[in-house]
Amino acid sequence: MAINEQEIQEIVRSVLKGMGTTAAAPAAPKAPEKKLLGIFETADEAIAAAKAAQKEIQPMPLEFREKIIANIRKKTLENAKLLSELAVEETGMGNVGHKIIKHQLVAEKTPGTEDLKTIAWSGDRGLTLTEMGPWGVIGAVCPSTNPTCTVICNSIGMLAAGNAVVFMPHPSAKNCSNLAIDMVNRASVEVGGPENIVTAVAEPTMDVSNYIFKHKDVDMLCATGGPGVVTAVLSSGKRAMGAGAGNPPVLVDETANIPKAAQDIINGCTFDNNLPCIAEKEVVVVDTVADELIYHMEQNGCYHASPEEVQKLVDTVLDDKNGKKVISRKCVGRSAKVLLGKIGVTVGDEVRCIIFEGEKTHPLIWTELMMPILGIVRVKNVDEGIAVAVELEHGNRHSAHMHSTNINNLTRFGKAIDTAIFVKNAPSYAALGFGGEGYPTFTICSRTGEGLTSAKSFTKARRCVMGDALCIR
Ligand code: NAD
């Protein structure tokens, strides 16, 4: 019996209801009423199933991998709204409209098998190729901030490269992540491919992840998350890639188109309520244009907070943990309106961002907040601006942005900050191919150097040599 998309979505909603959809759900949620494909009780089962699927993927013609990927893209577009709503509902973070755009980007622009390039040498002594082949089973850790898109984007790239994947979703985003995993497997099965090309454990925990990190049948690891998990995978003794934290500064000099800079910065900063690790997190601006920039930010939906309100925000959005300021999970990815509501300020939906001026060491400037709160640091000239922005990036080498029409200033900042992403005269999301050239990914491996990952990042090189033949020059 054929069922239509609406019926599938209703089933999905009922399954999720059965699983519990909030981080505060009881420790042992009810078992799902319907089985989600690829979701197992134990890590051993999840790994064994992925390993079996990989044995089918590896010999598969590239054309067939593309057929599965095409169906993943199609289903992602069909389910973009549902997945976005569920991610916001479960995590309490982000913005449904922007998450839909992220799913569309992933579906339409994530590179597939065309990303795998062969290098060839031919001559009198024959033909030598470097072919990019799979690792096998990849263990992939996913964040709470961007759960479903990371699963789908990693699935496309890792599968294109011939791997199967055991995902380790964030516990507070397990339901929507598991649903995305189910969707990827259904996409494969529907076109005649194997089940379990991607798998996960129904109840993700740190212990489960640490077990998977060490498992002999997991061939490489890829962590998308904060510094803790990146260090954990890098300590595993296996090949590991780490997409870690950032605190992207945006530098504005006196040569910039200031009205456009203000608009771009606010558009980038407020995208998905500032959850993307690449999003503008603080502004460094040359004094002579600072007032003009702030004026145009106010024209673009910014609420300029008073010093008293900023102090209330500090007390609200940061928690004390062993004498250190850490971000409150209850505030990450919330809208400006919600954050202002928490300090007793009522505003309308037109307010997209909270701005304030402060020193570089101000806790709301120094800390990676992942909220639409944008601190502004004045500097006397571009040299001081470059130095301050480099400090604020904390050596993550992740992302930085600049608005300027001076090529020398842009070049000097690019060299000094040395980040995986450097966007000039555009919102940060242009780096993901949204309003910019290039492809998207939500796994930006700044710490281990792969940068914006794609299928080729998930391969290992094989040299294939034919002696004394096949050179026909
Ligand atoms: P998080 O670090 O809290 O969690 C990420 C994942 O790692 C989760 O699945 C979590 O369960 C797991 N984890 C955390 N510590 C672990 C440990 N010691 N051992 C095993 N697993 C562990 O991050 P989050 O709040 O979900 O995401 C936000 C952070 O991730 C931000 O710092 C953001 O900059 C970063 N991020 C980076 C990228 C990137 O591409 N570089 C993308 C998304 C998010």
XYZ file of C-alpha atoms and ligand atoms in Angstrom:
517
model
C 0.000 0.000 0.000
C 1.470 3.356 -1.019
C 1.398 6.100 1.583
C 1.732 9.741 0.771
C 4.135 12.299 2.260
C 1.494 13.765 4.569
C 0.757 10.340 6.026
C 4.494 9.737 6.506
C 4.770 13.022 8.362
C 1.866 12.104 10.609
C 3.515 8.761 11.415
C 6.735 10.606 12.163
C 4.995 13.016 14.519
C 3.356 10.115 16.355
C 6.704 8.288 16.606
C 8.368 11.383 18.011
C 5.569 11.914 20.453
C 6.163 8.402 21.702
C 9.876 9.100 22.055
C 9.505 12.318 24.055
C 10.722 15.504 22.385
C 12.400 17.658 24.994
C 15.755 17.596 26.711
C 13.881 17.444 29.990
C 12.090 14.227 29.003
C 12.258 11.327 31.490
C 15.514 9.348 31.473
C 13.854 6.308 29.914
C 11.423 7.501 27.234
C 8.857 5.126 25.875
C 10.014 2.860 23.071
C 9.128 4.173 19.627
C 5.856 2.841 18.271
C 7.388 2.512 14.789
C 10.917 1.332 14.165
C 13.204 4.022 12.853
C 15.619 2.612 10.283
C 19.227 2.637 11.463
C 18.456 3.165 15.158
C 19.695 0.416 17.503
C 19.640 -0.358 21.202
C 23.391 -0.875 21.572
C 26.566 0.543 20.055
C 27.703 -2.941 19.012
C 24.516 -3.420 16.984
C 24.774 0.037 15.396
C 28.426 -0.515 14.429
C 27.849 -4.060 13.116
C 24.920 -2.883 10.967
C 26.943 0.033 9.531
C 29.844 -2.309 8.843
C 27.579 -4.707 6.940
C 26.104 -1.817 4.936
C 29.579 -0.503 4.091
C 30.457 -3.882 2.584
C 27.629 -3.234 0.120
C 28.465 0.427 -0.460
C 32.150 -0.057 -1.287
C 31.718 -2.184 -4.432
C 28.666 -0.182 -5.545
C 29.042 1.733 -8.846
C 29.402 5.472 -8.255
C 26.268 5.921 -10.324
C 24.308 3.906 -7.781
C 25.720 5.927 -4.861
C 24.517 9.001 -6.741
C 21.055 7.466 -7.098
C 20.821 7.097 -3.320
C 22.187 10.612 -2.797
C 19.644 12.048 -5.243
C 16.876 10.475 -3.170
C 18.386 11.829 0.077
C 18.352 15.298 -1.527
C 14.718 14.853 -2.625
C 13.539 13.656 0.776
C 15.438 16.437 2.536
C 13.590 19.023 0.466
C 10.250 17.302 1.115
C 10.896 17.120 4.870
C 12.756 20.424 5.337
C 9.885 22.076 7.173
C 9.106 19.091 9.374
C 12.746 18.503 10.349
C 13.232 22.208 11.054
C 10.156 22.400 13.234
C 11.154 19.286 15.154
C 14.726 20.543 15.691
C 13.450 23.849 17.108
C 10.791 22.080 19.183
C 13.234 19.579 20.677
C 16.246 21.822 21.325
C 14.431 25.119 21.913
C 17.095 26.721 19.712
C 17.011 28.510 16.393
C 14.480 29.672 13.900
C 12.317 27.409 11.716
C 12.459 29.617 8.588
C 16.255 29.759 8.643
C 16.563 26.056 9.375
C 14.427 25.353 6.291
C 16.925 27.375 4.227
C 19.780 25.334 5.718
C 18.079 22.066 4.717
C 17.522 23.412 1.200
C 21.181 24.385 0.957
C 22.311 20.947 2.126
C 19.938 19.187 -0.274
C 20.840 21.244 -3.306
C 24.510 22.056 -2.904
C 26.327 19.443 -0.795
C 28.885 17.859 -3.146
C 28.438 14.194 -4.064
C 30.734 11.752 -5.865
C 31.893 14.449 -8.324
C 33.984 15.765 -5.435
C 36.321 12.735 -5.630
C 39.165 13.553 -8.003
C 41.780 11.118 -9.300
C 45.386 12.212 -9.783
C 47.246 10.476 -12.632
C 50.849 10.207 -13.844
C 51.648 8.363 -17.067
C 54.932 7.792 -18.897
C 57.337 5.187 -20.224
C 57.123 3.169 -17.025
C 53.324 2.918 -17.066
C 50.383 4.549 -15.312
C 50.044 5.578 -11.676
C 46.843 6.833 -10.083
C 45.975 8.214 -6.702
C 42.410 7.126 -6.072
C 40.432 8.495 -3.144
C 38.704 5.566 -1.422
C 36.611 5.136 1.704
C 37.794 4.719 5.293
C 35.034 2.211 6.053
C 32.821 3.012 9.037
C 33.020 6.612 10.240
C 31.950 7.615 13.754
C 30.406 11.081 13.453
C 29.494 13.257 16.445
C 26.800 15.894 15.838
C 25.937 19.102 17.706
C 22.698 20.271 19.273
C 22.911 23.604 17.475
C 22.499 22.162 14.001
C 21.401 18.573 14.469
C 19.499 17.402 11.387
C 21.459 19.337 8.750
C 24.738 17.966 10.118
C 23.385 14.407 9.894
C 22.181 14.885 6.312
C 25.225 16.823 5.074
C 27.642 14.315 6.638
C 25.576 11.429 5.235
C 25.813 12.742 1.665
C 29.561 13.436 1.815
C 30.530 10.311 3.734
C 28.361 8.045 1.546
C 29.633 9.667 -1.679
C 33.119 8.697 -0.499
C 31.985 5.077 0.045
C 31.657 5.041 3.839
C 28.891 4.025 6.211
C 28.363 6.138 9.333
C 27.605 5.578 13.008
C 26.241 8.900 14.222
C 26.508 10.140 17.780
C 23.802 12.826 18.038
C 23.699 15.304 20.892
C 21.467 13.831 23.647
C 19.270 16.935 23.633
C 18.677 16.588 19.877
C 18.418 12.814 19.623
C 14.845 12.574 18.354
C 15.164 14.887 15.371
C 18.646 13.495 14.614
C 17.366 9.915 14.715
C 14.549 10.905 12.415
C 17.028 12.338 9.907
C 18.996 9.071 10.128
C 15.795 7.132 9.426
C 15.084 9.387 6.431
C 18.546 8.771 4.942
C 18.102 5.002 5.245
C 14.636 5.144 3.700
C 16.110 7.106 0.802
C 18.587 4.281 0.221
C 16.098 1.429 0.586
C 13.550 3.107 -1.709
C 15.971 3.040 -4.652
C 17.213 -0.498 -3.954
C 20.214 0.381 -1.752
C 21.135 -1.138 1.612
C 19.531 -0.284 4.953
C 21.761 1.039 7.755
C 24.052 3.138 5.587
C 23.856 5.420 8.610
C 23.087 4.244 12.142
C 22.940 5.449 15.742
C 22.161 4.274 19.249
C 18.631 5.164 20.386
C 19.846 6.729 23.646
C 23.078 8.645 22.993
C 25.336 9.311 25.977
C 28.979 10.289 26.471
C 29.718 6.702 27.545
C 28.228 5.351 24.325
C 30.316 7.841 22.314
C 33.498 6.948 24.151
C 32.822 3.266 23.488
C 32.290 3.987 19.775
C 35.488 6.084 19.646
C 37.509 3.071 20.747
C 35.690 0.342 18.807
C 37.899 -1.663 16.469
C 35.324 -1.581 13.636
C 35.101 2.216 13.585
C 37.792 3.343 11.178
C 37.813 7.110 11.583
C 36.094 9.823 13.637
C 34.633 13.185 12.780
C 33.427 15.486 15.567
C 31.234 18.534 15.006
C 30.897 20.371 18.292
C 32.758 22.340 20.916
C 36.365 21.962 22.108
C 35.643 19.068 24.515
C 34.481 16.632 21.901
C 37.172 17.616 19.421
C 39.831 16.911 22.042
C 38.087 13.615 22.840
C 38.212 12.345 19.240
C 41.768 13.585 18.771
C 42.762 11.559 21.831
C 41.251 8.362 20.434
C 44.395 7.129 18.711
C 42.495 6.990 15.403
C 42.453 9.293 12.418
C 40.093 12.057 13.569
C 38.743 15.291 12.190
C 37.522 18.025 14.483
C 35.107 20.827 13.657
C 35.469 22.909 16.787
C 34.283 26.167 18.292
C 34.756 29.653 16.900
C 34.122 33.214 18.034
C 34.104 34.993 14.663
C 34.886 38.711 14.798
C 33.783 41.043 12.021
C 36.102 43.967 11.383
C 34.809 47.187 9.778
C 37.269 49.820 8.598
C 36.736 53.417 7.504
C 36.679 52.478 3.793
C 33.668 50.136 4.085
C 30.233 50.740 2.603
C 28.764 51.297 6.063
C 24.992 50.933 5.380
C 25.653 47.655 3.535
C 28.096 46.477 6.210
C 25.456 47.061 8.924
C 22.827 45.159 6.955
C 25.145 42.238 6.106
C 26.417 41.940 9.674
C 22.917 41.858 11.161
C 21.667 39.401 8.537
C 24.615 37.080 9.225
C 24.511 37.476 13.000
C 20.788 36.769 13.291
C 20.681 33.792 10.911
C 19.164 30.885 12.877
C 19.429 33.067 16.001
C 23.253 33.139 15.720
C 23.654 29.356 16.095
C 26.046 28.799 13.163
C 29.636 28.570 14.363
C 30.620 30.855 11.446
C 28.160 33.658 12.336
C 29.320 37.156 13.331
C 29.779 37.043 17.119
C 31.257 40.514 17.780
C 32.113 43.662 15.826
C 35.387 45.564 15.829
C 35.002 48.964 14.167
C 37.261 51.913 13.454
C 36.157 54.872 15.601
C 35.548 57.331 12.739
C 32.743 55.154 11.299
C 31.458 53.531 14.498
C 28.518 55.903 15.095
C 27.372 55.576 11.488
C 27.573 51.770 11.687
C 25.577 51.709 14.926
C 22.967 54.041 13.409
C 22.489 51.706 10.436
C 22.363 48.658 12.699
C 19.529 50.324 14.591
C 17.786 50.832 11.241
C 18.172 47.078 10.629
C 16.218 45.777 13.604
C 18.758 46.190 16.415
C 17.907 47.059 20.006
C 20.672 49.203 21.516
C 20.892 48.016 25.114
C 21.752 50.395 27.972
C 24.647 49.524 30.358
C 22.105 48.388 33.011
C 20.359 46.113 30.497
C 23.711 44.705 29.377
C 24.517 43.832 33.003
C 21.149 42.076 33.320
C 21.966 40.133 30.124
C 25.327 39.096 31.596
C 23.534 37.796 34.696
C 20.958 35.981 32.552
C 22.811 34.449 29.609
C 25.970 33.413 31.463
C 26.186 30.916 34.314
C 29.010 30.607 36.830
C 30.751 27.244 36.631
C 33.692 26.782 39.009
C 34.405 30.507 38.892
C 34.254 30.548 35.074
C 31.547 32.196 32.953
C 29.796 29.669 30.680
C 26.838 30.172 28.391
C 23.412 29.236 29.678
C 21.911 26.466 27.558
C 18.500 28.047 28.209
C 19.589 31.114 26.230
C 21.599 29.618 23.343
C 19.838 30.076 19.995
C 16.979 32.121 21.460
C 15.673 35.162 19.573
C 16.498 38.736 20.590
C 12.861 39.187 21.598
C 12.990 36.180 23.956
C 16.342 37.227 25.437
C 15.087 40.757 26.057
C 11.918 39.313 27.578
C 14.106 37.452 30.090
C 15.439 40.811 31.386
C 12.001 42.444 31.437
C 12.193 44.360 28.145
C 9.216 43.871 25.818
C 9.824 44.341 22.105
C 8.151 43.258 18.872
C 9.265 40.706 16.279
C 10.967 43.452 14.280
C 13.823 43.399 16.828
C 16.309 40.847 15.512
C 19.473 41.624 17.420
C 20.736 43.246 20.632
C 23.743 45.537 20.284
C 25.901 47.280 22.857
C 29.338 48.858 23.082
C 32.008 47.342 25.299
C 35.661 46.563 25.868
C 37.142 43.504 24.142
C 37.295 41.719 27.501
C 33.575 42.181 28.176
C 32.169 38.689 28.894
C 29.471 39.030 26.210
C 32.167 39.876 23.657
C 34.945 37.550 24.774
C 32.672 34.462 25.015
C 31.213 32.481 22.086
C 27.534 33.159 22.854
C 25.531 31.676 19.933
C 22.751 34.221 20.587
C 21.811 37.383 18.662
C 23.732 39.642 21.061
C 26.406 41.613 19.242
C 29.028 43.526 21.196
C 30.810 46.388 19.444
C 34.431 47.296 20.200
C 35.745 50.687 18.998
C 39.357 50.916 17.855
C 41.364 53.913 16.731
C 42.523 52.454 13.393
C 42.621 49.284 11.317
C 45.937 48.123 12.808
C 44.468 48.117 16.288
C 41.306 46.511 14.821
C 43.287 43.620 13.349
C 45.091 43.025 16.645
C 41.849 43.100 18.684
C 39.980 40.821 16.253
C 42.816 38.279 16.311
C 42.658 38.237 20.121
C 38.872 37.804 20.109
C 39.105 34.836 17.744
C 41.072 33.065 20.514
C 43.314 31.213 18.068
C 40.476 28.927 16.980
C 41.415 29.728 13.367
C 37.730 29.143 12.545
C 36.006 32.145 10.897
C 36.431 35.899 10.558
C 34.806 38.540 8.412
C 35.623 42.043 7.230
C 33.938 44.984 5.541
C 36.402 47.181 3.676
C 37.203 48.395 0.183
C 40.925 48.567 0.918
C 42.581 45.497 -0.610
C 45.676 45.887 1.545
C 43.659 45.994 4.755
C 41.659 42.932 3.679
C 44.839 41.062 2.819
C 46.583 41.991 6.053
C 43.617 40.913 8.167
C 43.261 37.653 6.207
C 46.895 36.784 6.864
C 46.864 37.839 10.510
C 43.679 36.018 11.513
C 44.454 32.902 9.418
C 41.005 31.316 9.699
C 39.356 28.489 7.732
C 36.713 31.000 6.591
C 37.261 34.684 5.787
C 34.222 36.452 4.290
C 34.655 39.915 2.837
C 31.809 42.385 2.205
C 28.998 39.846 2.666
C 27.087 38.151 5.495
C 28.941 35.218 7.094
C 26.595 32.675 5.519
C 27.974 33.537 2.079
C 30.770 31.147 3.132
C 28.250 28.298 2.936
C 27.245 29.115 -0.629
C 24.129 31.000 0.525
C 24.394 34.288 -1.350
C 27.995 33.343 -2.190
C 29.884 30.920 -4.415
C 30.883 27.473 -3.210
C 29.292 24.546 -1.409
C 27.789 24.242 2.085
C 28.845 22.129 5.001
C 28.082 22.335 8.690
C 31.271 20.516 9.608
C 34.067 23.048 9.320
C 37.239 21.378 10.505
C 39.220 24.381 11.611
C 41.222 22.669 14.322
C 42.420 19.732 12.189
C 42.810 21.739 8.996
C 40.402 20.204 6.470
C 38.345 23.408 6.486
C 34.908 23.103 4.886
C 34.478 19.352 4.609
C 33.016 17.516 1.603
C 33.167 13.971 0.208
C 36.917 14.100 -0.461
C 37.575 14.926 3.215
C 36.207 11.502 4.133
C 38.552 9.477 1.912
C 42.000 8.021 2.121
C 44.468 7.959 -0.737
C 45.353 4.733 -2.590
C 48.161 4.642 -5.124
C 47.366 2.255 -7.993
C 50.302 1.436 -10.249
C 50.359 -0.273 -13.662
C 53.890 -1.187 -14.736
C 55.125 -0.419 -18.255
C 51.679 -0.161 -19.884
C 48.615 1.989 -20.497
C 50.595 5.079 -21.426
C 49.403 5.718 -24.972
C 50.999 9.091 -25.608
P 28.877 20.271 22.377
O 30.366 20.289 22.305
O 28.203 20.467 23.661
O 28.327 18.892 21.808
C 28.686 18.418 20.538
C 28.626 16.916 20.538
O 29.725 16.388 21.259
C 27.396 16.336 21.195
O 26.955 15.231 20.447
C 27.898 15.932 22.576
O 27.128 14.885 23.122
C 29.295 15.493 22.267
N 30.295 15.617 23.309
C 30.616 16.738 23.981
N 31.665 16.512 24.797
C 32.022 15.213 24.618
C 33.031 14.359 25.168
N 33.925 14.790 26.058
N 33.079 13.073 24.748
C 32.202 12.620 23.840
N 31.228 13.380 23.276
C 31.138 14.636 23.676
O 28.397 21.347 21.312
P 26.954 21.906 20.956
O 26.520 22.839 22.007
O 26.053 20.830 20.547
O 27.383 22.745 19.681
C 27.918 24.024 19.781
C 29.421 24.043 19.681
O 29.844 23.341 18.529
C 29.929 25.458 19.516
O 31.141 25.616 20.192
C 30.100 25.589 18.014
O 31.037 26.572 17.626
C 30.565 24.213 17.667
N 30.247 23.870 16.293
C 31.250 23.847 15.395
C 30.977 23.535 14.086
C 32.057 23.546 13.060
O 31.775 23.219 11.912
N 33.278 23.890 13.384
C 29.676 23.231 13.687
C 28.660 23.243 14.634
C 28.959 23.547 15.951
